[in-house]
Amino acid sequence: MTSSSSPSQAAQSSAQNNPEGLRADALMEEDVAWSHEIDGDRDGEQFDRSERAALRRVAGLSTELEDVTEVEYRQLRLERVVLVGVWTTGTARDAENSLAELAALAETAGALVLDGVVQRRDKPDAATYIGSGKANELRDIVVETGADTVICDGELSPGQLIHLEDVVKVKVIDRTALILDIFAQHAKSREGKAQVALAQMQYMLPRLRGWGQSLSRQMGGGSGGGLATRGPGETKIETDRRRIREKMAKMRREIADMKTGRDIKRQERRRNKVPSVAIAGYTNAGKSSLLNRLTGAGVLVENALFATLDPTVRRAETPSGRLYTLADTVGFVRHLPHHLVEAFRSTMEEVGDSDLILHVVDGSHPDPEEQLAAVREVVRDVGATDVPEIVVINKADAADPLVLQRLLRIEKRSIAVSARTGQGIAELLALIDDELPRPKVEIEALVPYTHGQLVARAHTEGEVISEEHTPEGTLLKLRVHEELAADLAPYVAEPALR
């Protein structure tokens, strides 16, 4: 009689004979029962196939902020800075205003200002900027506040940076590096990024530092190959400087190529006799807001220093119908680093080549006269001293009436406006219309209807005083430049030079 065995007995027998094969079969079953004999020796928890393939959350990895105190702590840890300035000239109020502006720059860069100190000196200390004794006091302030960065209100030499860092034991940067950081954050266009990169490399080149093997020399270039150990070679820091110089040369070529394209557009505007107006002024004075109000350009407006860097050119029209271009330029600031002036010189040429400058100043600022002086200094550097200027005192709705009266009395060609509310905009447009250069030749011409292109040119390139449609053609009384006057000469009724 043949005996039959149960499935469980068969499984046990198979497990004894071929345990690995049975374990492989069991792994392929989604709903196989857990067995101590089969699964007892496995390491860790066992899952069905669908569970093994599913995403599983790992506890304890989330960094989401859960309460207000944690949010505040995270914000404080972003960057904690202490400001330090040297007061050499001017009044104590001037030094405090300069440090307040440095605080605004630091906040724009994303830092939290914890404290600020000013020292009265005849000139900055050659070693530590503020002197060894004051540097030790600054170290105590850094330890007390828990700051991790010190920002100096001036441009420090490489030696001053190194010596001051050795004393305060935290990172030290100067005003130039801070402004360059803000420019790097806000530059959006290809040209703006290239100009900022060039300025950063110019600033960084003399401040390169090496530690350890960064100062070691590479092997010399022996003529016969082999060990090639003849000659001292160059150090790693010398190699870095050489590469930076090569990048700077390449960046200058790229900026020059971009300048060519902008020059062509400028020449086209001059060829078409289109007047140009440049908006210049201190940073955060409201230049972009004024551009939006005058042309509807839709440029980014933000209550921050250097919120917009890339120049914007828009077409506009005067109340009398004359076309002109309105260009928004980069904002200026006191002690603007010369690296930036050189890098942005091609962009600032818009100011020098314009027919009229709208010099925008913040009427609500504590010291608007100093803003005017700082901007005019940069304007002189780019050679735009001969361009007519209108001082536009912006933010009149928030300014002190006495300050407005003082500015309007000091600046003879000035007007108070508010780009936010529209106050004084109509008067500004009328003033622009009066100040823009006018064509020299005043003529009266009867243009046949078959020459409509001349009528169109008269509207775009000249100033139409009156226009009348007659059976013979269009009777125009207008002011035009010499080139258009020559084209209209066959139809002129009575020319008159003004």
XYZ file of C-alpha atoms in Angstrom:
498
model
C 0.000 0.000 0.000
C 1.355 3.314 -0.996
C 1.327 5.984 1.713
C 0.481 9.605 0.824
C 2.069 12.639 2.508
C 0.420 15.984 3.328
C 1.522 19.260 1.643
C 3.113 20.495 4.846
C 5.129 17.316 5.185
C 6.195 17.614 1.578
C 7.251 21.209 2.176
C 9.271 20.197 5.211
C 10.942 17.409 3.274
C 11.683 19.755 0.373
C 12.994 22.351 2.778
C 15.388 19.885 4.241
C 16.573 18.718 0.833
C 16.623 22.112 -0.953
C 15.993 24.964 1.535
C 17.380 27.739 -0.807
C 15.093 26.782 -3.687
C 12.020 26.759 -1.441
C 12.966 30.145 0.016
C 13.249 31.602 -3.505
C 9.810 30.232 -4.374
C 8.339 31.702 -1.225
C 9.732 35.137 -2.003
C 7.823 35.158 -5.291
C 4.478 34.683 -3.529
C 2.774 37.886 -2.424
C 0.636 36.298 0.287
C 2.843 33.489 1.547
C 2.518 32.806 5.293
C 5.469 33.591 7.506
C 7.225 30.440 8.712
C 9.713 30.286 11.509
C 11.574 27.446 9.834
C 11.847 29.291 6.517
C 11.948 32.957 7.597
C 13.350 32.761 11.091
C 16.960 33.154 10.004
C 16.337 36.246 7.829
C 17.735 39.551 9.043
C 15.273 42.401 9.604
C 11.587 42.734 8.875
C 10.121 40.972 5.860
C 7.563 42.653 3.549
C 5.322 41.576 0.747
C 6.570 42.417 -2.718
C 4.245 45.417 -3.042
C 5.418 46.749 0.312
C 9.063 46.275 -0.621
C 8.573 48.306 -3.809
C 6.571 51.084 -2.129
C 7.980 54.411 -0.888
C 8.545 54.379 2.852
C 8.870 57.482 4.996
C 11.951 57.785 7.158
C 11.185 59.528 10.418
C 13.338 62.319 11.787
C 14.607 63.850 8.526
C 12.173 66.757 8.155
C 13.603 70.230 8.739
C 10.254 72.011 8.595
C 10.020 74.768 11.203
C 7.303 73.971 13.727
C 7.057 76.923 16.112
C 7.733 80.645 16.176
C 10.894 80.408 18.262
C 12.438 77.971 15.818
C 11.536 80.246 12.909
C 13.199 83.205 14.630
C 16.271 81.126 15.394
C 16.588 79.995 11.781
C 16.291 83.583 10.583
C 19.015 84.777 12.965
C 21.390 82.100 11.825
C 21.286 83.213 8.190
C 23.940 85.909 8.696
C 24.659 87.930 11.839
C 26.783 91.003 11.211
C 28.371 93.848 13.136
C 29.107 97.106 11.313
C 32.167 99.243 11.932
C 33.086 102.582 10.404
C 35.863 105.141 10.644
C 34.808 108.781 10.904
C 37.542 110.868 9.298
C 35.762 113.936 7.874
C 32.418 115.658 8.208
C 30.077 115.691 11.164
C 28.973 112.891 13.450
C 25.619 112.873 11.643
C 27.377 112.223 8.336
C 29.188 109.229 9.836
C 25.947 107.866 11.294
C 24.141 108.298 7.967
C 26.909 106.420 6.193
C 26.670 103.559 8.679
C 22.865 103.544 8.361
C 23.250 103.168 4.607
C 25.702 100.307 5.174
C 23.060 98.650 7.378
C 20.517 98.981 4.546
C 23.011 97.407 2.154
C 23.610 94.526 4.578
C 19.873 93.901 4.936
C 19.485 93.956 1.153
C 22.193 91.288 0.928
C 20.230 89.119 3.373
C 22.060 89.749 6.652
C 20.800 90.646 10.108
C 22.527 93.692 11.597
C 23.183 93.236 15.306
C 25.267 96.293 16.144
C 27.208 99.156 14.613
C 30.116 101.216 15.899
C 31.988 104.265 14.591
C 35.498 105.380 15.563
C 36.858 108.914 15.197
C 40.284 108.882 13.546
C 42.328 111.147 11.312
C 42.729 108.270 8.847
C 42.092 104.495 8.917
C 44.779 102.401 10.587
C 47.104 100.837 8.022
C 47.124 97.455 9.781
C 43.665 96.784 11.255
C 41.570 99.705 9.855
C 40.457 100.765 13.361
C 43.632 100.194 15.401
C 44.715 97.248 17.509
C 43.010 98.409 20.723
C 39.664 99.078 19.038
C 39.986 95.792 17.166
C 40.121 93.971 20.515
C 37.029 95.891 21.664
C 35.321 94.894 18.399
C 36.224 91.288 19.175
C 34.387 91.606 22.510
C 31.312 92.989 20.719
C 31.411 90.084 18.259
C 31.572 87.552 21.101
C 28.816 89.314 23.046
C 26.387 89.513 20.115
C 27.250 86.136 18.605
C 27.997 87.676 15.197
C 29.752 85.697 12.494
C 30.689 88.559 10.142
C 32.135 92.067 10.459
C 31.396 94.602 7.694
C 33.639 97.659 7.418
C 32.323 100.910 5.966
C 35.148 101.410 3.497
C 37.391 99.557 1.077
C 40.001 97.574 2.998
C 43.392 96.569 1.675
C 44.292 92.854 1.635
C 46.574 93.369 4.646
C 43.850 95.106 6.660
C 41.434 92.245 5.945
C 43.922 89.618 7.111
C 45.008 91.449 10.269
C 41.476 92.355 11.343
C 40.295 88.769 10.826
C 43.182 87.538 12.968
C 41.955 89.720 15.831
C 38.157 89.335 15.661
C 38.307 85.631 14.653
C 35.321 85.914 12.276
C 34.891 86.708 8.599
C 35.572 90.340 7.652
C 34.313 91.999 4.469
C 34.292 95.611 3.318
C 31.740 97.877 1.672
C 32.945 97.019 -1.831
C 32.539 93.274 -1.333
C 29.054 93.852 0.080
C 27.938 95.914 -2.921
C 29.410 93.347 -5.301
C 27.439 90.624 -3.531
C 24.203 92.595 -3.955
C 24.964 93.209 -7.625
C 25.608 89.492 -8.142
C 22.207 88.682 -6.627
C 20.258 91.224 -8.690
C 21.924 91.051 -12.119
C 19.575 89.288 -14.550
C 20.667 90.128 -18.091
C 23.702 88.623 -19.810
C 25.460 91.971 -19.931
C 24.701 92.743 -16.281
C 26.070 89.378 -15.152
C 29.218 89.850 -17.219
C 29.829 93.327 -15.790
C 29.364 92.100 -12.219
C 31.648 89.113 -12.820
C 34.373 91.402 -14.194
C 34.099 93.719 -11.187
C 34.266 90.752 -8.788
C 37.402 89.384 -10.433
C 39.046 92.824 -10.372
C 38.302 93.036 -6.665
C 39.374 89.473 -5.889
C 42.655 89.417 -7.824
C 44.847 91.296 -5.279
C 43.075 89.616 -2.347
C 43.752 85.976 -3.177
C 45.158 84.063 -0.244
C 46.642 80.593 0.004
C 47.039 78.143 2.852
C 49.342 75.149 3.134
C 49.955 73.497 -0.230
C 48.258 76.383 -2.042
C 51.575 78.197 -1.609
C 53.737 75.275 -2.739
C 55.467 75.422 -6.101
C 54.770 73.233 -9.056
C 57.596 71.504 -10.895
C 59.571 73.588 -13.338
C 59.333 72.932 -17.038
C 62.584 71.209 -17.911
C 63.438 71.129 -21.615
C 64.314 67.449 -21.720
C 61.230 66.041 -19.993
C 61.918 63.291 -17.489
C 61.805 64.510 -13.928
C 61.450 68.110 -15.091
C 62.566 69.604 -11.805
C 64.697 72.458 -13.128
C 63.473 75.953 -12.286
C 61.289 77.069 -9.395
C 57.979 76.803 -11.319
C 54.977 78.807 -10.109
C 52.981 78.546 -6.939
C 49.344 77.556 -6.846
C 48.284 81.102 -5.998
C 50.222 82.404 -9.015
C 48.383 79.895 -11.178
C 45.044 81.142 -9.801
C 45.972 84.750 -10.539
C 46.985 83.882 -14.086
C 43.671 82.130 -14.691
C 41.731 85.069 -13.260
C 43.574 87.468 -15.582
C 42.707 85.236 -18.538
C 39.039 85.201 -17.526
C 39.061 88.973 -17.081
C 40.480 89.443 -20.589
C 37.780 87.170 -21.999
C 35.069 89.013 -20.053
C 36.266 92.380 -21.341
C 36.041 91.092 -24.913
C 32.483 89.875 -24.331
C 31.432 93.206 -22.792
C 33.016 95.040 -25.736
C 30.979 92.912 -28.146
C 27.790 93.722 -26.211
C 28.729 97.393 -26.264
C 28.921 97.240 -30.054
C 25.298 96.124 -30.259
C 24.190 98.919 -27.934
C 26.186 101.476 -29.920
C 24.448 100.388 -33.106
C 21.045 100.925 -31.517
C 22.166 104.325 -30.240
C 23.410 105.320 -33.698
C 20.090 104.268 -35.190
C 18.261 106.534 -32.742
C 20.588 109.400 -33.593
C 20.136 108.780 -37.300
C 16.370 109.009 -36.860
C 16.827 112.152 -34.756
C 15.024 110.609 -31.769
C 15.895 112.532 -28.573
C 16.969 110.487 -25.555
C 16.361 111.069 -21.862
C 18.365 109.209 -19.177
C 17.090 108.646 -15.645
C 19.977 108.795 -13.168
C 19.999 108.981 -9.420
C 20.791 107.456 -6.088
C 19.803 103.881 -5.447
C 16.262 103.438 -4.115
C 15.344 106.999 -5.110
C 12.451 105.735 -7.248
C 13.953 105.682 -10.764
C 12.156 102.500 -11.843
C 8.888 103.754 -10.344
C 9.234 106.970 -12.326
C 9.976 104.997 -15.510
C 6.841 102.917 -14.959
C 4.766 106.022 -14.321
C 6.015 107.795 -17.466
C 5.998 104.862 -19.908
C 4.185 101.913 -18.284
C 7.355 99.835 -18.677
C 6.459 97.369 -15.904
C 9.982 97.320 -14.454
C 10.478 95.633 -11.081
C 9.878 98.070 -8.210
C 11.038 97.152 -4.713
C 11.912 99.116 -1.595
C 15.488 97.869 -1.583
C 18.895 99.130 -2.653
C 19.905 98.150 -6.190
C 16.652 96.254 -6.788
C 17.130 96.733 -10.548
C 20.520 96.744 -12.241
C 19.854 96.057 -15.894
C 19.327 99.202 -18.003
C 15.913 99.582 -19.585
C 15.120 101.767 -22.617
C 11.489 102.568 -23.424
C 9.771 104.691 -26.043
C 7.795 107.669 -24.772
C 5.890 110.629 -26.153
C 5.683 114.221 -24.993
C 2.333 115.996 -24.551
C 2.936 117.733 -27.917
C 3.399 114.396 -29.683
C 7.203 114.296 -29.919
C 8.786 110.855 -29.601
C 11.791 110.249 -27.373
C 13.471 107.382 -25.546
C 13.640 107.065 -21.768
C 16.525 105.013 -20.312
C 16.701 103.755 -16.725
C 20.289 103.361 -15.507
C 21.931 101.614 -12.571
C 21.581 103.373 -9.235
C 24.494 105.170 -7.629
C 25.683 105.141 -4.043
C 28.273 107.072 -2.062
C 31.782 105.646 -2.291
C 30.762 103.610 -5.327
C 33.643 101.141 -5.894
C 35.810 102.054 -8.842
C 35.592 98.423 -10.000
C 31.877 98.942 -10.590
C 32.367 102.297 -12.284
C 34.794 100.684 -14.738
C 32.682 97.555 -15.287
C 29.444 99.505 -15.766
C 31.010 102.299 -17.779
C 29.497 100.976 -21.014
C 26.049 101.007 -19.406
C 26.555 104.455 -17.905
C 27.388 105.792 -21.362
C 23.621 106.018 -21.835
C 23.810 109.009 -19.507
C 26.638 110.671 -21.405
C 24.981 110.208 -24.818
C 21.547 111.450 -23.741
C 20.024 114.823 -24.581
C 18.587 115.319 -21.097
C 19.207 113.812 -17.643
C 16.415 113.332 -15.127
C 18.348 113.360 -11.857
C 16.029 111.606 -9.394
C 16.575 112.271 -5.690
C 14.686 110.873 -2.704
C 12.942 113.842 -1.073
C 12.197 111.820 2.059
C 15.874 110.961 2.664
C 17.533 112.586 5.716
C 20.292 114.101 3.564
C 19.197 114.488 -0.091
C 21.948 117.026 -0.831
C 24.587 114.376 -0.206
C 22.791 112.039 -2.608
C 22.875 114.734 -5.270
C 26.611 115.244 -4.755
C 27.386 111.502 -4.908
C 25.497 111.049 -8.193
C 27.050 114.109 -9.807
C 30.503 112.805 -8.933
C 29.851 109.589 -10.883
C 28.278 111.575 -13.744
C 31.496 113.570 -13.977
C 33.482 110.325 -14.107
C 31.578 109.137 -17.194
C 31.946 112.520 -18.915
C 28.324 113.697 -18.908
C 28.849 117.140 -17.416
C 27.593 118.999 -20.519
C 24.205 117.264 -20.657
C 21.270 119.400 -19.393
C 19.858 118.184 -16.079
C 16.454 118.329 -14.396
C 16.411 117.478 -10.690
C 13.310 115.375 -9.993
C 12.548 115.341 -6.258
C 10.644 112.089 -5.884
C 8.514 110.818 -2.971
C 7.047 114.270 -2.432
C 4.049 112.695 -0.697
C 6.323 111.375 2.079
C 8.866 114.206 2.217
C 9.068 117.043 4.718
C 7.579 120.203 3.112
C 10.472 122.265 4.462
C 12.984 119.919 2.783
C 11.086 120.195 -0.499
C 11.115 123.974 -0.300
C 14.835 123.980 0.447
C 15.650 121.707 -2.502
C 13.429 123.618 -4.906
C 15.134 126.847 -3.829
C 18.682 125.466 -4.153
C 18.164 123.580 -7.426
C 16.964 126.061 -10.031
C 15.899 123.418 -12.592
C 13.931 121.132 -10.295
C 10.424 119.772 -9.795
C 8.755 117.815 -6.969
C 6.811 114.689 -7.976
C 5.493 111.456 -6.521
C 5.797 108.408 -8.759
C 3.508 106.479 -6.415
C 0.562 108.896 -6.432
C 1.171 110.660 -9.761
C 1.646 114.089 -8.183
C 3.563 116.425 -10.489
C 3.898 113.907 -13.360
C 1.971 116.082 -15.825
C 4.183 119.067 -14.986
C 7.289 116.880 -15.411
C 6.167 115.741 -18.875
C 5.613 119.356 -19.897
C 9.057 120.280 -18.576
C 10.657 117.419 -20.537
C 8.883 118.675 -23.655
C 10.308 122.146 -23.134
C 13.857 120.993 -22.342
C 14.331 118.461 -25.138
C 16.274 119.867 -28.097
C 13.997 121.066 -30.877
C 14.615 120.938 -34.639
C 16.231 124.091 -35.944
C 14.267 124.595 -39.192
C 10.653 125.736 -39.198
C 8.872 125.216 -42.519
C 5.420 125.042 -44.060
C 4.993 122.368 -46.727
C 2.126 121.098 -48.899
C 2.812 117.383 -49.245
C 0.845 115.489 -51.940
C -1.198 112.532 -50.768
C 0.992 110.277 -52.894
C 3.937 111.001 -50.565
C 2.450 109.850 -47.284
C 5.828 108.569 -46.103
C 7.049 112.159 -45.785
C 4.086 113.000 -43.564
C 4.887 109.968 -41.408
C 8.530 111.081 -41.121
C 7.395 114.554 -40.193
C 5.495 113.120 -37.230
C 8.280 110.785 -36.085
C 11.364 112.918 -36.780
C 10.010 116.450 -36.493
C 7.640 118.530 -34.428
C 4.315 119.132 -36.164
C 2.867 122.503 -35.182
C -0.292 122.270 -37.326
C -1.720 119.891 -39.912
C -4.495 120.567 -42.436
C -5.883 118.338 -45.174
C -6.551 120.254 -48.411
C -7.669 119.097 -51.889
C -4.071 119.320 -53.108
C -2.487 117.464 -50.190
C -1.517 117.723 -46.521
C -0.512 121.196 -45.407
C 2.050 120.904 -42.602
C 3.620 123.566 -40.442
C 6.457 121.961 -38.542
C 9.979 122.133 -37.188
C 12.412 119.638 -38.687
C 16.135 118.912 -38.868
C 18.226 119.717 -41.916
C 18.030 116.265 -43.524
C 14.228 116.081 -43.473
C 14.016 119.747 -44.528
C 15.995 118.873 -47.665
C 13.564 116.038 -48.485
C 10.580 118.368 -48.008
C 12.153 121.226 -49.952
C 10.184 120.596 -53.211
C 6.930 121.077 -51.317
C 7.923 123.957 -49.046
C 5.685 127.016 -49.127
C 7.711 129.402 -46.953
C 10.787 128.226 -45.060
C 11.983 130.196 -42.065
C 15.062 129.621 -39.944
C 14.645 130.008 -36.224
